[in-house]
Short mmCIF file of C-alpha atoms in Angstrom, two decimals:
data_model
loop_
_atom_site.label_atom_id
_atom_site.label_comp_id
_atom_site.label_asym_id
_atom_site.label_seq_id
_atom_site.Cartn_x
_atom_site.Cartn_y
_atom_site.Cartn_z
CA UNK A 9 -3.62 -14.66 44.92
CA UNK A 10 -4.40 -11.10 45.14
CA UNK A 11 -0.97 -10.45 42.97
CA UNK A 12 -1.76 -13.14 40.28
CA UNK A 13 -5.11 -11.26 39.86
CA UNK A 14 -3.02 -7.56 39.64
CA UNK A 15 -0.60 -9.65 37.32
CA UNK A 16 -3.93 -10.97 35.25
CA UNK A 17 -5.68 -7.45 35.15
CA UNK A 18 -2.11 -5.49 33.53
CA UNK A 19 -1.93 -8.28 31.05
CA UNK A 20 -5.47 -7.75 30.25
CA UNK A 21 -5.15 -4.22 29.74
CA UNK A 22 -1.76 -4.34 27.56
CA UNK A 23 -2.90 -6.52 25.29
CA UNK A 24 -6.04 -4.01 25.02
CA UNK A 25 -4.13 -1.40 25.08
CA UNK A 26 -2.08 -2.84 22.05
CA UNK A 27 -4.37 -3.73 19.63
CA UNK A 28 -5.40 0.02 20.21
CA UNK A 29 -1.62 1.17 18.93
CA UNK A 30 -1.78 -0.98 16.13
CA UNK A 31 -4.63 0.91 15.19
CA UNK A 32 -3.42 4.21 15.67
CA UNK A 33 0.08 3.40 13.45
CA UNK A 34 -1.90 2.49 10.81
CA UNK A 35 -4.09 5.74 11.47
CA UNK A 36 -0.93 7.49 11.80
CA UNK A 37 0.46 6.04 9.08
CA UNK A 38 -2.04 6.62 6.13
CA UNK A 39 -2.42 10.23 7.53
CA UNK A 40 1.56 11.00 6.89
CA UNK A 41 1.00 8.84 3.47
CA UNK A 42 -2.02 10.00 2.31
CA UNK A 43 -0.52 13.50 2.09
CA UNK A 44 -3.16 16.43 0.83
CA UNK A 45 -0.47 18.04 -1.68
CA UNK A 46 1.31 14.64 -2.63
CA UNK A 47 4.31 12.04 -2.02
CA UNK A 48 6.77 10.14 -4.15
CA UNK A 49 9.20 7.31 -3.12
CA UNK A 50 11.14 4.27 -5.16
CA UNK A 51 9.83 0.45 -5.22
CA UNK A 52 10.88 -2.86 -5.34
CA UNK A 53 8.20 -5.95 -6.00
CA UNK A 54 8.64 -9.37 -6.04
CA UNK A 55 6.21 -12.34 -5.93
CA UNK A 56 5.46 -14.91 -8.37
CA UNK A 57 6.29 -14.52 -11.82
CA UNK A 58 6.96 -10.49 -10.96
CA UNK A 59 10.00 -8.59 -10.03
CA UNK A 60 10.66 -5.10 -10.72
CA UNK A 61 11.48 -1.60 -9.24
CA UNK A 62 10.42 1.84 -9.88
CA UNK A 63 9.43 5.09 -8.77
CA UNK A 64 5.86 5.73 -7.74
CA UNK A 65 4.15 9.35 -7.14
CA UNK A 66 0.97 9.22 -4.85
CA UNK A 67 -2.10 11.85 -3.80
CA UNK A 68 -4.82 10.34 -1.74
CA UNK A 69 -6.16 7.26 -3.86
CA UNK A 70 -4.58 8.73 -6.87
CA UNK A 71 -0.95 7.14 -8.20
CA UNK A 72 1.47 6.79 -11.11
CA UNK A 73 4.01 4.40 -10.98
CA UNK A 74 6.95 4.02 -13.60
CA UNK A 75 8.80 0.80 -13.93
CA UNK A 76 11.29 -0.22 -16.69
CA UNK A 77 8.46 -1.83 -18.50
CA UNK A 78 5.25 -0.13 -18.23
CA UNK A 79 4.06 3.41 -16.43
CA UNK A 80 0.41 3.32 -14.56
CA UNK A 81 -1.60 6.15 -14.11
CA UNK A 82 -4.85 6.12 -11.67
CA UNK A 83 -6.88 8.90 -11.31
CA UNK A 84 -8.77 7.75 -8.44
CA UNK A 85 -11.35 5.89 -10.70
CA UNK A 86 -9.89 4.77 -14.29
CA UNK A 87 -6.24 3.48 -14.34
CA UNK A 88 -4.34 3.49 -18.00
CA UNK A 89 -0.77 1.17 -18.33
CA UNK A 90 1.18 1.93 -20.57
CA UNK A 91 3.53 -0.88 -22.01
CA UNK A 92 6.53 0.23 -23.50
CA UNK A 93 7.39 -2.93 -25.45
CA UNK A 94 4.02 -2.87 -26.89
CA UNK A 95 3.74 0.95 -27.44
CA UNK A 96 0.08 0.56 -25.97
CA UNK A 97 -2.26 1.75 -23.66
CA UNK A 98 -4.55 -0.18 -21.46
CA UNK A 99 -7.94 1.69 -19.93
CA UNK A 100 -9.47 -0.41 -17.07
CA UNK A 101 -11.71 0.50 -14.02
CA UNK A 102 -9.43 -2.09 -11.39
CA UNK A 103 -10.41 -3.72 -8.27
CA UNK A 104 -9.10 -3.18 -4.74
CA UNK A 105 -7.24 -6.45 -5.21
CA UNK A 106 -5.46 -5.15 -8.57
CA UNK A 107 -4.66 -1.69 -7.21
CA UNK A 108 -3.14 -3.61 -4.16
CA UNK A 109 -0.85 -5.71 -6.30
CA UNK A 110 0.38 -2.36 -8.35
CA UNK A 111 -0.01 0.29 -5.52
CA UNK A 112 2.33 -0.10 -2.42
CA UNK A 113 0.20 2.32 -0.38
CA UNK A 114 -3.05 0.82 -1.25
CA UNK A 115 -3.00 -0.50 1.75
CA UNK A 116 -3.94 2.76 3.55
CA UNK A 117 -7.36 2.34 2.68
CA UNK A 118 -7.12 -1.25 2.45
CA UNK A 119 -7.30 -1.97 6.71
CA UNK A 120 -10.11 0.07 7.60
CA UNK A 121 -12.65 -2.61 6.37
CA UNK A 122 -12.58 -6.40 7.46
CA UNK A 123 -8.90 -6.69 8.81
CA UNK A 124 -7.56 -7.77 12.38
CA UNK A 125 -4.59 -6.41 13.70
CA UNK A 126 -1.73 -7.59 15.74
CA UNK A 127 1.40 -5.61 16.22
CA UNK A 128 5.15 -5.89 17.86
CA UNK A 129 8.25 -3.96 17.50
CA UNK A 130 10.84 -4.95 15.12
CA UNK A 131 14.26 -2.82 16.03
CA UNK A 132 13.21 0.61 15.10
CA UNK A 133 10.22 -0.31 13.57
CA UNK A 134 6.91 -1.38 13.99
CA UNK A 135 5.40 -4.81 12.25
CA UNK A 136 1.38 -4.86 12.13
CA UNK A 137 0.10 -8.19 10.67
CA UNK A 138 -2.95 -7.75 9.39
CA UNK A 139 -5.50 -10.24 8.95
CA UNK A 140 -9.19 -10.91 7.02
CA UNK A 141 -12.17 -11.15 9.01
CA UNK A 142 -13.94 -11.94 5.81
CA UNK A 143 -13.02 -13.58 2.54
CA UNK A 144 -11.16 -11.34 0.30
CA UNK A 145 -8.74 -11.29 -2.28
CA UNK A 146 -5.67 -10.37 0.33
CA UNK A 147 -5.93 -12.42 3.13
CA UNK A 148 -2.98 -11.22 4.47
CA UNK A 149 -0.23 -8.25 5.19
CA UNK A 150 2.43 -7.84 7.10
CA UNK A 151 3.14 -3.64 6.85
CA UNK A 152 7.21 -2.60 8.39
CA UNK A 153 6.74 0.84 9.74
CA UNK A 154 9.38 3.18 11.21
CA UNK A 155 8.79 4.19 14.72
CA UNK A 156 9.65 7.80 14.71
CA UNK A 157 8.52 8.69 11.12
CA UNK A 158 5.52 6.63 10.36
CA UNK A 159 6.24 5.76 6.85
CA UNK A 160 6.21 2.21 5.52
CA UNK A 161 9.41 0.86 3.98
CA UNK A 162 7.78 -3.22 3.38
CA UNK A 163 4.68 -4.57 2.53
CA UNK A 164 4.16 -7.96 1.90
CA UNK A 165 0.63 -9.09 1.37
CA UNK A 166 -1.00 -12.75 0.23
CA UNK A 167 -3.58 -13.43 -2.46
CA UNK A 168 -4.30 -16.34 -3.30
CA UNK A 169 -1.76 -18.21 -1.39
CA UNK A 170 1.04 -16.40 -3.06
CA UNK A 171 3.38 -13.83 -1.57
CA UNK A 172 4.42 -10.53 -2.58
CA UNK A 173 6.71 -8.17 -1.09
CA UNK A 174 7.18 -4.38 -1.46
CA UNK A 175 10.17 -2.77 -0.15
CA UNK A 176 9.77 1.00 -0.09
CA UNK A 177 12.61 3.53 -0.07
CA UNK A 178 13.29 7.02 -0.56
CA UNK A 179 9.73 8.49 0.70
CA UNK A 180 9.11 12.45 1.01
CA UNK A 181 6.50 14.89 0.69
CA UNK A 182 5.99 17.14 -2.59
CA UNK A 183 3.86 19.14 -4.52
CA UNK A 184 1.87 17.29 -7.13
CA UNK A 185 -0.63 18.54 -9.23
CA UNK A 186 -3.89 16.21 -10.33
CA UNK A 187 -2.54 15.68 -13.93
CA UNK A 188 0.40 13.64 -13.09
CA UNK A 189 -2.09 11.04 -12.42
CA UNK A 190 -3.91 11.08 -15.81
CA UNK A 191 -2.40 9.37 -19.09
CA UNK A 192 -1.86 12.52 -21.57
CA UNK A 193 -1.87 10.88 -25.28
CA UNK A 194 -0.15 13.48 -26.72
CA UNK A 195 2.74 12.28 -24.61
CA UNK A 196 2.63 9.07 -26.50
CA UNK A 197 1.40 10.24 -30.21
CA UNK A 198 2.10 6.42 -31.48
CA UNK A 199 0.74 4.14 -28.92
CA UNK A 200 -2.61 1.96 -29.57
CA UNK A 201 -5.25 2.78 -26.68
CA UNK A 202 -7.00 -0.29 -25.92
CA UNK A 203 -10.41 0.40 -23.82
CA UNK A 204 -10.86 -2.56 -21.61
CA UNK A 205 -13.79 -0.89 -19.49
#
């Protein structure tokens, strides 16, 4: 009896103990992501009608993300896309739900608030499945981390029943200045702005 209770009591704390780790990847995580002077890496979506790749450049909140078809630029606050078949510009102020459909690494800021966590290891990786406590617009993620560097190479997250995934490759640290995140119109003399604010 005594030994079943022993048994009982290490389960109890593991599992404690492991929610806690899930936690501090995802700390761990966003702090290696969220780099002061800046990050860049290469993309792959899919989900629903979507599928593309690209390169995407990231400081903090801030990102700009160029795809075949369009190149985003978000300063933080005001996002611009523009869309090379159209030669035009879209302004817009988007939601957390938006940014986390466009932004791989949204998700950094995304867990703190009104998510559960459960975690295992995956090979050399770790997968966190994250969960809403609440309702909001992604119910779900599962984030693939690497064990020894703590950078994310999938996300696949849920909104409104539908699945996307992210594959992430090619991530390093650089130097970025605050510009690269803010549309410069003399970069694109002909295209139409369209304020959508």
């Amino acid at each position: 009896m005594e030994r079943i209770k022993t048994l009982l009591l290490m389960l109890l704390i593991a599992a404690a103990s492991y929610g806690q780790t899930a936690q501090q990847v995802l700390d761990k995580t966003a702090s290696v992501v969220s780099n002061k002077s800046g990050a860049s890496a290469s993309f792959t979506i899919k989900g629903g009608n979507l599928s593309t790749s690209g390169t995407i450049a990231i400081k903090g909140k801030k990102f700009q993300a160029t795809t075949p078809q369009a190149t985003i630029w978000f300063d933080g606050k005001t996002q611009w896309t523009y869309m090379k078949k159209n030669d035009e510009v879209n302004v817009a102020n988007p939601t957390d739900a938006e940014l986390a459909a466009i932004n791989p690494y949204n998700f950094i800021y995304m867990y703190k608030n009104g998510y559960d966590y459960a975690m295992k290891k995956k090979g050399q990786n770790y997968e966190i499945h994250l969960t809403t406590k609440q309702k909001k617009s992604v119910s779900e993620m599962y984030i693939i981390i690497n064990q020894k560097t703590y950078t994310p190479s999938q996300i696949r997250l849920k909104q409104q029943k539908a699945w996307t995934t992210i594959d992430i490759k090619n991530f390093k640290k650089v130097s970025l200045s605050d510009g690269t995140f803010r549309f410069n119109a003399k970069d694109f003399p002909t295209a139409e702005v369209i304020d959508l604010r």
